[in-house]
PDB file of C-alpha atoms and ligand atoms in Angstrom:
ATOM      1  CA  MET A 122     210.525 -98.833  12.732  1.00  0.00           C
ATOM      2  CA  ASN A 123     211.454-101.694  10.653  1.00  0.00           C
ATOM      3  CA  ASN A 124     213.394-100.810   7.519  1.00  0.00           C
ATOM      4  CA  PRO A 125     215.317 -98.390   7.803  1.00  0.00           C
ATOM      5  CA  THR A 126     216.291 -95.589   5.858  1.00  0.00           C
ATOM      6  CA  ARG A 127     219.709 -94.622   4.491  1.00  0.00           C
ATOM      7  CA  TYR A 128     220.532 -91.310   3.905  1.00  0.00           C
ATOM      8  CA  GLU A 129     222.174 -91.838   0.615  1.00  0.00           C
ATOM      9  CA  ASP A 130     219.459 -93.216  -0.492  1.00  0.00           C
ATOM     10  CA  LEU A 131     217.752 -90.074  -0.598  1.00  0.00           C
ATOM     11  CA  GLY A 132     220.535 -88.297  -2.339  1.00  0.00           C
ATOM     12  CA  LEU A 133     221.487 -86.308   1.013  1.00  0.00           C
ATOM     13  CA  VAL A 134     225.161 -86.201   2.288  1.00  0.00           C
ATOM     14  CA  ASN A 135     227.194 -86.154   5.719  1.00  0.00           C
ATOM     15  CA  THR A 136     228.890 -82.977   6.161  1.00  0.00           C
ATOM     16  CA  LYS A 137     232.302 -84.370   6.424  1.00  0.00           C
ATOM     17  CA  GLU A 138     233.189 -83.053   2.893  1.00  0.00           C
ATOM     18  CA  MET A 139     231.460 -79.475   2.927  1.00  0.00           C
ATOM     19  CA  PHE A 140     232.857 -78.779   6.338  1.00  0.00           C
ATOM     20  CA  LYS A 141     236.251 -80.341   4.368  1.00  0.00           C
ATOM     21  CA  LYS A 142     235.561 -77.670   1.719  1.00  0.00           C
ATOM     22  CA  ALA A 143     234.619 -74.714   4.271  1.00  0.00           C
ATOM     23  CA  MET A 144     237.178 -75.080   6.250  1.00  0.00           C
ATOM     24  CA  GLU A 145     240.068 -74.341   3.578  1.00  0.00           C
ATOM     25  CA  GLY A 146     237.989 -72.042   1.469  1.00  0.00           C
ATOM     26  CA  GLU A 147     237.229 -69.514   4.698  1.00  0.00           C
ATOM     27  CA  TYR A 148     233.607 -69.723   4.146  1.00  0.00           C
ATOM     28  CA  ALA A 149     230.687 -71.785   5.989  1.00  0.00           C
ATOM     29  CA  ILE A 150     227.820 -74.188   5.180  1.00  0.00           C
ATOM     30  CA  PRO A 151     224.350 -72.774   6.228  1.00  0.00           C
ATOM     31  CA  ALA A 152     221.852 -74.756   8.325  1.00  0.00           C
ATOM     32  CA  TYR A 153     218.993 -73.041   7.308  1.00  0.00           C
ATOM     33  CA  ASN A 154     215.822 -74.435   9.592  1.00  0.00           C
ATOM     34  CA  PHE A 155     212.052 -75.326   8.194  1.00  0.00           C
ATOM     35  CA  ASN A 156     209.172 -76.815   9.429  1.00  0.00           C
ATOM     36  CA  ASN A 157     207.228 -76.855   5.682  1.00  0.00           C
ATOM     37  CA  MET A 158     206.956 -77.137   1.793  1.00  0.00           C
ATOM     38  CA  GLU A 159     207.266 -73.527   1.575  1.00  0.00           C
ATOM     39  CA  GLN A 160     210.511 -73.036   3.335  1.00  0.00           C
ATOM     40  CA  LEU A 161     211.731 -76.505   2.244  1.00  0.00           C
ATOM     41  CA  GLN A 162     211.216 -74.639  -1.665  1.00  0.00           C
ATOM     42  CA  ALA A 163     212.853 -70.936  -0.539  1.00  0.00           C
ATOM     43  CA  ILE A 164     215.963 -72.831   0.618  1.00  0.00           C
ATOM     44  CA  ILE A 165     216.630 -75.056  -2.388  1.00  0.00           C
ATOM     45  CA  THR A 166     215.607 -72.500  -4.882  1.00  0.00           C
ATOM     46  CA  GLY A 167     217.983 -70.039  -2.962  1.00  0.00           C
ATOM     47  CA  CYS A 168     221.210 -72.861  -2.922  1.00  0.00           C
ATOM     48  CA  VAL A 169     220.473 -73.936  -6.591  1.00  0.00           C
ATOM     49  CA  GLN A 170     220.270 -70.569  -7.316  1.00  0.00           C
ATOM     50  CA  SER A 171     223.558 -68.954  -5.349  1.00  0.00           C
ATOM     51  CA  ASP A 172     224.967 -72.747  -5.918  1.00  0.00           C
ATOM     52  CA  SER A 173     225.970 -72.949  -1.989  1.00  0.00           C
ATOM     53  CA  PRO A 174     225.911 -76.338  -0.582  1.00  0.00           C
ATOM     54  CA  VAL A 175     222.705 -76.634   1.915  1.00  0.00           C
ATOM     55  CA  ILE A 176     222.131 -78.260   5.647  1.00  0.00           C
ATOM     56  CA  LEU A 177     218.514 -78.529   5.854  1.00  0.00           C
ATOM     57  CA  GLN A 178     218.114 -78.252   9.401  1.00  0.00           C
ATOM     58  CA  VAL A 179     214.422 -80.094  12.243  1.00  0.00           C
ATOM     59  CA  SER A 180     214.746 -79.376  14.956  1.00  0.00           C
ATOM     60  CA  GLY A 181     212.630 -82.376  17.364  1.00  0.00           C
ATOM     61  CA  SER A 182     209.434 -80.437  17.840  1.00  0.00           C
ATOM     62  CA  ALA A 183     209.692 -78.600  13.386  1.00  0.00           C
ATOM     63  CA  ARG A 184     210.019 -83.299  12.892  1.00  0.00           C
ATOM     64  CA  LYS A 185     206.535 -83.544  14.719  1.00  0.00           C
ATOM     65  CA  TYR A 186     204.918 -80.962  12.855  1.00  0.00           C
ATOM     66  CA  ALA A 187     205.676 -81.762   9.424  1.00  0.00           C
ATOM     67  CA  ASP A 188     205.776 -85.143  11.110  1.00  0.00           C
ATOM     68  CA  PRO A 189     208.314 -87.673  11.163  1.00  0.00           C
ATOM     69  CA  VAL A 190     207.427 -90.052   8.342  1.00  0.00           C
ATOM     70  CA  LEU A 191     206.335 -86.643   6.299  1.00  0.00           C
ATOM     71  CA  LEU A 192     209.661 -85.781   6.249  1.00  0.00           C
ATOM     72  CA  PRO A 193     211.726 -87.978   5.053  1.00  0.00           C
ATOM     73  CA  HIS A 194     209.879 -88.150   1.569  1.00  0.00           C
ATOM     74  CA  LEU A 195     209.770 -84.086   1.371  1.00  0.00           C
ATOM     75  CA  VAL A 196     213.323 -84.045   1.623  1.00  0.00           C
ATOM     76  CA  GLU A 197     214.142 -86.472  -0.762  1.00  0.00           C
ATOM     77  CA  GLY A 198     211.475 -84.509  -3.278  1.00  0.00           C
ATOM     78  CA  ALA A 199     213.592 -81.272  -2.228  1.00  0.00           C
ATOM     79  CA  VAL A 200     216.875 -82.525  -3.146  1.00  0.00           C
ATOM     80  CA  ALA A 201     214.825 -84.060  -6.448  1.00  0.00           C
ATOM     81  CA  MET A 202     213.948 -80.919  -7.169  1.00  0.00           C
ATOM     82  CA  ALA A 203     216.947 -79.311  -6.892  1.00  0.00           C
ATOM     83  CA  ARG A 204     218.462 -81.899  -9.222  1.00  0.00           C
ATOM     84  CA  HIS A 205     215.633 -80.963 -11.841  1.00  0.00           C
ATOM     85  CA  LEU A 206     217.802 -77.999 -12.120  1.00  0.00           C
ATOM     86  CA  ASP A 207     220.157 -78.802 -13.146  1.00  0.00           C
ATOM     87  CA  SER A 208     221.579 -78.707  -9.718  1.00  0.00           C
ATOM     88  CA  THR A 209     224.611 -80.421  -8.216  1.00  0.00           C
ATOM     89  CA  ILE A 210     224.621 -79.077  -5.144  1.00  0.00           C
ATOM     90  CA  PRO A 211     225.498 -80.906  -1.790  1.00  0.00           C
ATOM     91  CA  ILE A 212     221.832 -81.410   0.630  1.00  0.00           C
ATOM     92  CA  ALA A 213     222.316 -82.588   4.011  1.00  0.00           C
ATOM     93  CA  LEU A 214     219.703 -83.135   6.152  1.00  0.00           C
ATOM     94  CA  HIS A 215     221.098 -82.604  10.098  1.00  0.00           C
ATOM     95  CA  LEU A 216     219.012 -82.351  13.324  1.00  0.00           C
ATOM     96  CA  ASP A 217     218.604 -79.615  15.409  1.00  0.00           C
ATOM     97  CA  HIS A 218     219.147 -80.057  19.180  1.00  0.00           C
ATOM     98  CA  GLY A 219     218.708 -83.626  19.459  1.00  0.00           C
ATOM     99  CA  ASN A 220     218.171 -83.827  23.115  1.00  0.00           C
ATOM    100  CA  SER A 221     217.673 -87.940  23.428  1.00  0.00           C
ATOM    101  CA  PHE A 222     220.413 -90.820  21.719  1.00  0.00           C
ATOM    102  CA  GLU A 223     216.802 -92.792  21.076  1.00  0.00           C
ATOM    103  CA  LEU A 224     215.040 -89.051  19.312  1.00  0.00           C
ATOM    104  CA  ALA A 225     219.046 -89.337  17.749  1.00  0.00           C
ATOM    105  CA  LYS A 226     218.160 -93.050  16.844  1.00  0.00           C
ATOM    106  CA  GLU A 227     215.115 -92.633  15.330  1.00  0.00           C
ATOM    107  CA  CYS A 228     216.244 -89.597  13.131  1.00  0.00           C
ATOM    108  CA  ILE A 229     218.884 -91.931  11.636  1.00  0.00           C
ATOM    109  CA  ASP A 230     216.864 -94.831  11.007  1.00  0.00           C
ATOM    110  CA  SER A 231     214.891 -92.739   8.921  1.00  0.00           C
ATOM    111  CA  GLY A 232     217.441 -90.922   6.491  1.00  0.00           C
ATOM    112  CA  PHE A 233     218.971 -87.664   9.048  1.00  0.00           C
ATOM    113  CA  SER A 234     222.468 -87.328   7.496  1.00  0.00           C
ATOM    114  CA  SER A 235     223.933 -85.589  10.433  1.00  0.00           C
ATOM    115  CA  ILE A 236     222.537 -85.136  14.115  1.00  0.00           C
ATOM    116  CA  MET A 237     223.383 -82.791  16.779  1.00  0.00           C
ATOM    117  CA  ILE A 238     223.196 -83.980  20.521  1.00  0.00           C
ATOM    118  CA  ASP A 239     223.115 -81.311  22.319  1.00  0.00           C
ATOM    119  CA  GLY A 240     223.984 -82.443  26.430  1.00  0.00           C
ATOM    120  CA  SER A 241     225.033 -79.227  26.817  1.00  0.00           C
ATOM    121  CA  HIS A 242     222.805 -78.439  29.834  1.00  0.00           C
ATOM    122  CA  HIS A 243     224.414 -81.730  31.616  1.00  0.00           C
ATOM    123  CA  PRO A 244     227.015 -81.642  33.760  1.00  0.00           C
ATOM    124  CA  PHE A 245     230.525 -81.732  31.794  1.00  0.00           C
ATOM    125  CA  GLU A 246     230.788 -86.415  32.172  1.00  0.00           C
ATOM    126  CA  ASP A 247     226.964 -86.432  31.375  1.00  0.00           C
ATOM    127  CA  ASN A 248     226.997 -84.869  28.138  1.00  0.00           C
ATOM    128  CA  ILE A 249     230.189 -87.193  27.018  1.00  0.00           C
ATOM    129  CA  ARG A 250     228.764 -89.950  27.747  1.00  0.00           C
ATOM    130  CA  LEU A 251     225.491 -89.467  25.909  1.00  0.00           C
ATOM    131  CA  THR A 252     227.325 -87.471  22.894  1.00  0.00           C
ATOM    132  CA  LYS A 253     229.348 -90.432  22.509  1.00  0.00           C
ATOM    133  CA  GLU A 254     226.751 -92.889  23.191  1.00  0.00           C
ATOM    134  CA  VAL A 255     225.697 -91.336  20.140  1.00  0.00           C
ATOM    135  CA  VAL A 256     227.920 -90.893  18.072  1.00  0.00           C
ATOM    136  CA  GLU A 257     228.729 -94.659  18.125  1.00  0.00           C
ATOM    137  CA  TYR A 258     225.218 -94.876  16.310  1.00  0.00           C
ATOM    138  CA  ALA A 259     225.696 -92.400  13.946  1.00  0.00           C
ATOM    139  CA  HIS A 260     229.690 -93.691  12.620  1.00  0.00           C
ATOM    140  CA  GLU A 261     228.562 -97.003  12.306  1.00  0.00           C
ATOM    141  CA  ARG A 262     226.235 -95.887   9.609  1.00  0.00           C
ATOM    142  CA  GLY A 263     228.125 -93.130   8.227  1.00  0.00           C
ATOM    143  CA  VAL A 264     226.017 -90.088  10.084  1.00  0.00           C
ATOM    144  CA  THR A 265     228.070 -87.088  11.201  1.00  0.00           C
ATOM    145  CA  VAL A 266     228.275 -85.883  14.721  1.00  0.00           C
ATOM    146  CA  GLU A 267     227.660 -82.413  16.687  1.00  0.00           C
ATOM    147  CA  GLY A 268     228.041 -81.244  19.674  1.00  0.00           C
ATOM    148  CA  GLU A 269     227.983 -79.003  21.854  1.00  0.00           C
ATOM    149  CA  LEU A 270     230.355 -76.751  25.030  1.00  0.00           C
ATOM    150  CA  GLY A 271     228.475 -74.217  26.235  1.00  0.00           C
ATOM    151  CA  VAL A 272     224.731 -72.630  26.846  1.00  0.00           C
ATOM    152  CA  LEU A 273     223.267 -70.264  24.411  1.00  0.00           C
ATOM    153  CA  ALA A 274     220.631 -67.911  26.148  1.00  0.00           C
ATOM    154  CA  GLY A 275     217.079 -67.483  24.980  1.00  0.00           C
ATOM    155  CA  VAL A 276     214.164 -69.678  23.190  1.00  0.00           C
ATOM    156  CA  GLU A 277     214.805 -72.317  20.472  1.00  0.00           C
ATOM    157  CA  ASP A 278     211.732 -74.435  20.084  1.00  0.00           C
ATOM    158  CA  GLU A 279     212.092 -76.327  23.495  1.00  0.00           C
ATOM    159  CA  VAL A 280     215.579 -75.408  23.947  1.00  0.00           C
ATOM    160  CA  SER A 281     215.238 -72.250  26.244  1.00  0.00           C
ATOM    161  CA  SER A 282     218.104 -70.551  28.753  1.00  0.00           C
ATOM    162  CA  GLU A 283     217.423 -67.837  30.770  1.00  0.00           C
ATOM    163  CA  GLU A 284     221.610 -67.015  30.885  1.00  0.00           C
ATOM    164  CA  SER A 285     224.270 -68.134  28.169  1.00  0.00           C
ATOM    165  CA  HIS A 286     227.755 -69.534  29.715  1.00  0.00           C
ATOM    166  CA  TYR A 287     230.117 -69.025  27.230  1.00  0.00           C
ATOM    167  CA  THR A 288     232.002 -72.372  25.723  1.00  0.00           C
ATOM    168  CA  ARG A 289     234.890 -73.233  28.769  1.00  0.00           C
ATOM    169  CA  PRO A 290     238.342 -73.629  26.084  1.00  0.00           C
ATOM    170  CA  GLU A 291     239.943 -75.963  28.763  1.00  0.00           C
ATOM    171  CA  GLU A 292     237.669 -78.632  27.580  1.00  0.00           C
ATOM    172  CA  VAL A 293     236.730 -78.784  23.819  1.00  0.00           C
ATOM    173  CA  GLU A 294     239.953 -81.118  23.667  1.00  0.00           C
ATOM    174  CA  GLU A 295     238.674 -83.598  26.353  1.00  0.00           C
ATOM    175  CA  PHE A 296     235.105 -83.895  24.768  1.00  0.00           C
ATOM    176  CA  VAL A 297     235.686 -83.471  21.511  1.00  0.00           C
ATOM    177  CA  GLY A 298     238.909 -86.885  21.656  1.00  0.00           C
ATOM    178  CA  LYS A 299     236.722 -88.688  24.164  1.00  0.00           C
ATOM    179  CA  THR A 300     233.034 -88.672  22.475  1.00  0.00           C
ATOM    180  CA  GLY A 301     234.529 -88.550  18.230  1.00  0.00           C
ATOM    181  CA  ALA A 302     231.940 -85.937  17.526  1.00  0.00           C
ATOM    182  CA  ASP A 303     232.587 -84.350  13.738  1.00  0.00           C
ATOM    183  CA  SER A 304     232.347 -80.930  14.755  1.00  0.00           C
ATOM    184  CA  LEU A 305     231.169 -78.691  17.827  1.00  0.00           C
ATOM    185  CA  ALA A 306     228.780 -76.026  18.962  1.00  0.00           C
ATOM    186  CA  ILE A 307     230.319 -73.037  20.731  1.00  0.00           C
ATOM    187  CA  SER A 308     228.170 -69.964  23.137  1.00  0.00           C
ATOM    188  CA  ILE A 309     230.577 -66.938  22.022  1.00  0.00           C
ATOM    189  CA  GLY A 310     227.610 -64.167  22.580  1.00  0.00           C
ATOM    190  CA  THR A 311     225.389 -65.953  19.900  1.00  0.00           C
ATOM    191  CA  SER A 312     221.761 -66.459  21.757  1.00  0.00           C
ATOM    192  CA  HIS A 313     218.551 -67.938  19.775  1.00  0.00           C
ATOM    193  CA  GLY A 314     215.849 -66.117  18.927  1.00  0.00           C
ATOM    194  CA  ALA A 315     214.959 -62.716  17.979  1.00  0.00           C
ATOM    195  CA  HIS A 316     215.987 -61.065  20.984  1.00  0.00           C
ATOM    196  CA  LYS A 317     219.502 -61.768  21.473  1.00  0.00           C
ATOM    197  CA  PHE A 318     220.362 -58.358  23.143  1.00  0.00           C
ATOM    198  CA  LYS A 319     218.714 -55.731  25.609  1.00  0.00           C
ATOM    199  CA  LEU A 320     220.119 -51.941  24.332  1.00  0.00           C
ATOM    200  CA  LYS A 321     219.557 -48.296  25.194  1.00  0.00           C
ATOM    201  CA  PRO A 322     218.373 -46.493  22.072  1.00  0.00           C
ATOM    202  CA  GLY A 323     221.303 -46.182  19.740  1.00  0.00           C
ATOM    203  CA  GLU A 324     223.092 -48.544  21.255  1.00  0.00           C
ATOM    204  CA  GLN A 325     225.563 -51.468  18.866  1.00  0.00           C
ATOM    205  CA  PRO A 326     225.518 -54.978  20.293  1.00  0.00           C
ATOM    206  CA  PRO A 327     228.374 -56.163  21.976  1.00  0.00           C
ATOM    207  CA  SER A 328     231.013 -57.499  19.773  1.00  0.00           C
ATOM    208  CA  LEU A 329     230.823 -61.620  19.761  1.00  0.00           C
ATOM    209  CA  ARG A 330     233.829 -63.142  21.995  1.00  0.00           C
ATOM    210  CA  PHE A 331     236.119 -63.892  19.093  1.00  0.00           C
ATOM    211  CA  ASP A 332     239.245 -64.155  22.140  1.00  0.00           C
ATOM    212  CA  ILE A 333     237.590 -67.465  22.957  1.00  0.00           C
ATOM    213  CA  LEU A 334     237.135 -69.317  19.339  1.00  0.00           C
ATOM    214  CA  GLU A 335     240.744 -68.095  18.587  1.00  0.00           C
ATOM    215  CA  LYS A 336     241.853 -69.718  21.664  1.00  0.00           C
ATOM    216  CA  ILE A 337     239.598 -72.878  20.792  1.00  0.00           C
ATOM    217  CA  GLU A 338     241.135 -72.774  16.929  1.00  0.00           C
ATOM    218  CA  ARG A 339     244.448 -73.084  18.597  1.00  0.00           C
ATOM    219  CA  LEU A 340     243.244 -75.944  21.097  1.00  0.00           C
ATOM    220  CA  LEU A 341     241.738 -78.252  18.212  1.00  0.00           C
ATOM    221  CA  PRO A 342     243.714 -76.666  14.544  1.00  0.00           C
ATOM    222  CA  GLY A 343     241.427 -77.278  11.727  1.00  0.00           C
ATOM    223  CA  TYR A 344     238.563 -78.745  13.895  1.00  0.00           C
ATOM    224  CA  PRO A 345     234.650 -77.389  12.797  1.00  0.00           C
ATOM    225  CA  ILE A 346     233.277 -75.405  14.975  1.00  0.00           C
ATOM    226  CA  VAL A 347     229.605 -74.497  14.289  1.00  0.00           C
ATOM    227  CA  LEU A 348     227.881 -70.904  15.691  1.00  0.00           C
ATOM    228  CA  HIS A 349     224.290 -71.669  16.377  1.00  0.00           C
ATOM    229  CA  GLY A 350     221.707 -68.164  17.282  1.00  0.00           C
ATOM    230  CA  ALA A 351     223.503 -66.557  14.558  1.00  0.00           C
ATOM    231  CA  SER A 352     220.488 -64.646  12.915  1.00  0.00           C
ATOM    232  CA  SER A 353     221.040 -60.845  11.913  1.00  0.00           C
ATOM    233  CA  VAL A 354     217.432 -60.018  12.948  1.00  0.00           C
ATOM    234  CA  SER A 355     217.143 -57.409   9.582  1.00  0.00           C
ATOM    235  CA  PRO A 356     215.867 -53.958  11.072  1.00  0.00           C
ATOM    236  CA  GLU A 357     213.750 -53.166   7.923  1.00  0.00           C
ATOM    237  CA  HIS A 358     211.213 -57.049   8.243  1.00  0.00           C
ATOM    238  CA  VAL A 359     210.499 -55.824  11.841  1.00  0.00           C
ATOM    239  CA  ALA A 360     209.634 -52.833  10.960  1.00  0.00           C
ATOM    240  CA  MET A 361     207.347 -54.112   8.139  1.00  0.00           C
ATOM    241  CA  ILE A 362     206.224 -56.604  11.393  1.00  0.00           C
ATOM    242  CA  ASN A 363     205.489 -54.062  13.674  1.00  0.00           C
ATOM    243  CA  GLN A 364     203.688 -51.582  10.700  1.00  0.00           C
ATOM    244  CA  TYR A 365     201.819 -53.768  10.261  1.00  0.00           C
ATOM    245  CA  GLY A 366     200.160 -54.715  13.277  1.00  0.00           C
ATOM    246  CA  GLY A 367     202.993 -56.867  14.578  1.00  0.00           C
ATOM    247  CA  ASN A 368     204.338 -56.105  17.843  1.00  0.00           C
ATOM    248  CA  LEU A 369     208.386 -56.521  18.141  1.00  0.00           C
ATOM    249  CA  GLU A 370     209.466 -53.813  19.956  1.00  0.00           C
ATOM    250  CA  SER A 371     213.604 -54.582  21.020  1.00  0.00           C
ATOM    251  CA  ALA A 372     214.390 -57.345  18.200  1.00  0.00           C
ATOM    252  CA  VAL A 373     217.679 -57.651  17.006  1.00  0.00           C
ATOM    253  CA  GLY A 374     219.919 -59.910  16.238  1.00  0.00           C
ATOM    254  CA  ILE A 375     224.252 -60.775  15.308  1.00  0.00           C
ATOM    255  CA  PRO A 376     225.700 -57.685  12.541  1.00  0.00           C
ATOM    256  CA  ALA A 377     226.241 -59.172   9.308  1.00  0.00           C
ATOM    257  CA  GLU A 378     229.956 -58.382   9.738  1.00  0.00           C
ATOM    258  CA  GLN A 379     230.642 -60.277  12.846  1.00  0.00           C
ATOM    259  CA  LEU A 380     229.544 -63.545  11.093  1.00  0.00           C
ATOM    260  CA  ARG A 381     231.643 -62.791   7.797  1.00  0.00           C
ATOM    261  CA  ARG A 382     234.637 -62.842  10.542  1.00  0.00           C
ATOM    262  CA  ALA A 383     233.421 -65.785  12.175  1.00  0.00           C
ATOM    263  CA  ALA A 384     232.721 -67.285   8.580  1.00  0.00           C
ATOM    264  CA  LYS A 385     236.068 -66.990   7.632  1.00  0.00           C
ATOM    265  CA  SER A 386     237.806 -68.723  10.767  1.00  0.00           C
ATOM    266  CA  ALA A 387     237.568 -72.278  12.658  1.00  0.00           C
ATOM    267  CA  VAL A 388     233.206 -71.884  11.932  1.00  0.00           C
ATOM    268  CA  CYS A 389     232.053 -74.526   8.954  1.00  0.00           C
ATOM    269  CA  LYS A 390     227.960 -73.955  10.462  1.00  0.00           C
ATOM    270  CA  ILE A 391     226.253 -71.266  10.957  1.00  0.00           C
ATOM    271  CA  ASN A 392     222.366 -71.600  11.930  1.00  0.00           C
ATOM    272  CA  ILE A 393     220.478 -69.769  10.510  1.00  0.00           C
ATOM    273  CA  ASP A 394     216.117 -70.031  11.754  1.00  0.00           C
ATOM    274  CA  SER A 395     215.075 -66.435  13.186  1.00  0.00           C
ATOM    275  CA  ASP A 396     215.847 -64.553  10.089  1.00  0.00           C
ATOM    276  CA  GLY A 397     213.357 -66.498   7.879  1.00  0.00           C
ATOM    277  CA  ARG A 398     210.351 -66.583  10.514  1.00  0.00           C
ATOM    278  CA  LEU A 399     210.752 -62.066  10.306  1.00  0.00           C
ATOM    279  CA  ALA A 400     211.235 -62.637   6.774  1.00  0.00           C
ATOM    280  CA  MET A 401     208.005 -65.155   5.733  1.00  0.00           C
ATOM    281  CA  THR A 402     205.985 -62.602   9.498  1.00  0.00           C
ATOM    282  CA  ALA A 403     206.811 -59.644   7.404  1.00  0.00           C
ATOM    283  CA  MET A 404     205.216 -60.572   3.923  1.00  0.00           C
ATOM    284  CA  ILE A 405     202.246 -62.541   5.413  1.00  0.00           C
ATOM    285  CA  ARG A 406     200.881 -59.441   7.715  1.00  0.00           C
ATOM    286  CA  LYS A 407     201.727 -57.154   4.421  1.00  0.00           C
ATOM    287  CA  MET A 408     199.755 -59.221   2.595  1.00  0.00           C
ATOM    288  CA  PHE A 409     196.755 -59.120   5.082  1.00  0.00           C
ATOM    289  CA  ALA A 410     197.087 -55.691   5.495  1.00  0.00           C
ATOM    290  CA  GLU A 411     197.400 -54.336   2.278  1.00  0.00           C
ATOM    291  CA  LYS A 412     194.311 -57.162   1.036  1.00  0.00           C
ATOM    292  CA  PRO A 413     192.394 -58.024   3.292  1.00  0.00           C
ATOM    293  CA  GLU A 414     189.981 -59.946   0.369  1.00  0.00           C
ATOM    294  CA  GLU A 415     192.731 -62.246   0.089  1.00  0.00           C
ATOM    295  CA  PHE A 416     192.717 -65.526   1.427  1.00  0.00           C
ATOM    296  CA  ASP A 417     194.518 -67.861  -0.855  1.00  0.00           C
ATOM    297  CA  PRO A 418     197.416 -69.460   0.911  1.00  0.00           C
ATOM    298  CA  ARG A 419     199.364 -69.504  -2.565  1.00  0.00           C
ATOM    299  CA  LYS A 420     199.446 -65.431  -2.577  1.00  0.00           C
ATOM    300  CA  TYR A 421     200.223 -65.072   1.062  1.00  0.00           C
ATOM    301  CA  LEU A 422     202.333 -67.932   1.537  1.00  0.00           C
ATOM    302  CA  GLY A 423     203.637 -67.728  -2.073  1.00  0.00           C
ATOM    303  CA  SER A 424     204.846 -63.728  -1.462  1.00  0.00           C
ATOM    304  CA  ALA A 425     206.492 -65.118   1.924  1.00  0.00           C
ATOM    305  CA  ARG A 426     208.262 -68.200  -0.055  1.00  0.00           C
ATOM    306  CA  GLU A 427     209.853 -65.632  -2.255  1.00  0.00           C
ATOM    307  CA  GLU A 428     211.279 -63.230   0.459  1.00  0.00           C
ATOM    308  CA  LEU A 429     212.600 -66.023   1.873  1.00  0.00           C
ATOM    309  CA  ILE A 430     215.036 -67.238  -0.831  1.00  0.00           C
ATOM    310  CA  SER A 431     216.113 -63.472  -1.386  1.00  0.00           C
ATOM    311  CA  LEU A 432     216.859 -63.916   2.058  1.00  0.00           C
ATOM    312  CA  ILE A 433     218.778 -67.595   1.912  1.00  0.00           C
ATOM    313  CA  LYS A 434     220.909 -65.822  -1.295  1.00  0.00           C
ATOM    314  CA  ASP A 435     221.924 -62.454   0.378  1.00  0.00           C
ATOM    315  CA  LYS A 436     222.878 -64.458   3.135  1.00  0.00           C
ATOM    316  CA  ASN A 437     224.916 -67.355   0.921  1.00  0.00           C
ATOM    317  CA  MET A 438     226.343 -64.184  -1.130  1.00  0.00           C
ATOM    318  CA  ASN A 439     227.618 -61.402   1.077  1.00  0.00           C
ATOM    319  CA  VAL A 440     227.584 -63.654   4.685  1.00  0.00           C
ATOM    320  CA  LEU A 441     228.712 -66.992   4.527  1.00  0.00           C
ATOM    321  CA  GLY A 442     230.045 -66.737   1.531  1.00  0.00           C
ATOM    322  CA  SER A 443     229.349 -70.210   0.415  1.00  0.00           C
ATOM    323  CA  ALA A 444     227.934 -68.731  -3.292  1.00  0.00           C
ATOM    324  CA  GLY A 445     229.791 -70.495  -5.402  1.00  0.00           C
ATOM    325  CA  LYS A 446     231.237 -73.378  -3.774  1.00  0.00           C
ATOM    326  CA  ALA A 447     228.647 -76.352  -4.471  1.00  0.00           C
TER     327      ALA A 447
HETATM  328 ZN1   ZN B 758     220.574 -73.893  18.246  1.00  0.00          ZN
END
């Protein structure tokens, strides 16, 4: 790429100010993943209508799906859409689970304002080295960086792990001190995907490890913490998917009360991907089942988009507490 795009030129901000306000105000910034135009429209509309700051989040494979050249233009358009709606909500564009310096650099040079570099699968020293390298390149350009310590179970695009390893609080100070990362994703019992726990009938999901979170908060006062794999997996959407020909038995997520508790703590960013996928899939399945003669993508994607807007407004208002905070 010969002419790097600066995120400021796309109308974006980094996450620094957002996290500072979220920490002081005891809420969390939503990071919604997207791959296509309808999801992006829904995120902007839902966050404008609830007056919430927002992090638009794409994984490496989502970026490929949308097309790396098209993506920054889509996002620039999304910012223009928000401003046209007379909204000044701060908007960041974040790479989810960046796995190499090269990918991080490419994203920074194409207009991303925030980068996650996930070296959590590497040995501790290698994770530090990789994260530090990305931080140096990013900070020179005003881009914020999220690191990760601990491993979440589950599958998320290219990232998958059989087992989770909780974050070891004794590692966090050294990691943050040596890398200069602006925020840290931790593992306290959340996991990627729609099947977060294997539960027996009637059994409740286990609590997140708030004791680990509290230890980390004591070691790094005022430092922004990030939760991945934090979808709640709405039973209504799962039931709808199953009713209309899907097969998502035993899908279960993180109870909203636990996310509300986390949002009030040092957790400043909560990632939501699976919940949006489920909402869209439920509506599309319903439309296909009820109107088999329908073949206009605007009809079924339109109803999916509406459902996603309601979900986003509900999350911002009732779970993250970010509504009205822009
Ligand atoms: Zn993740």
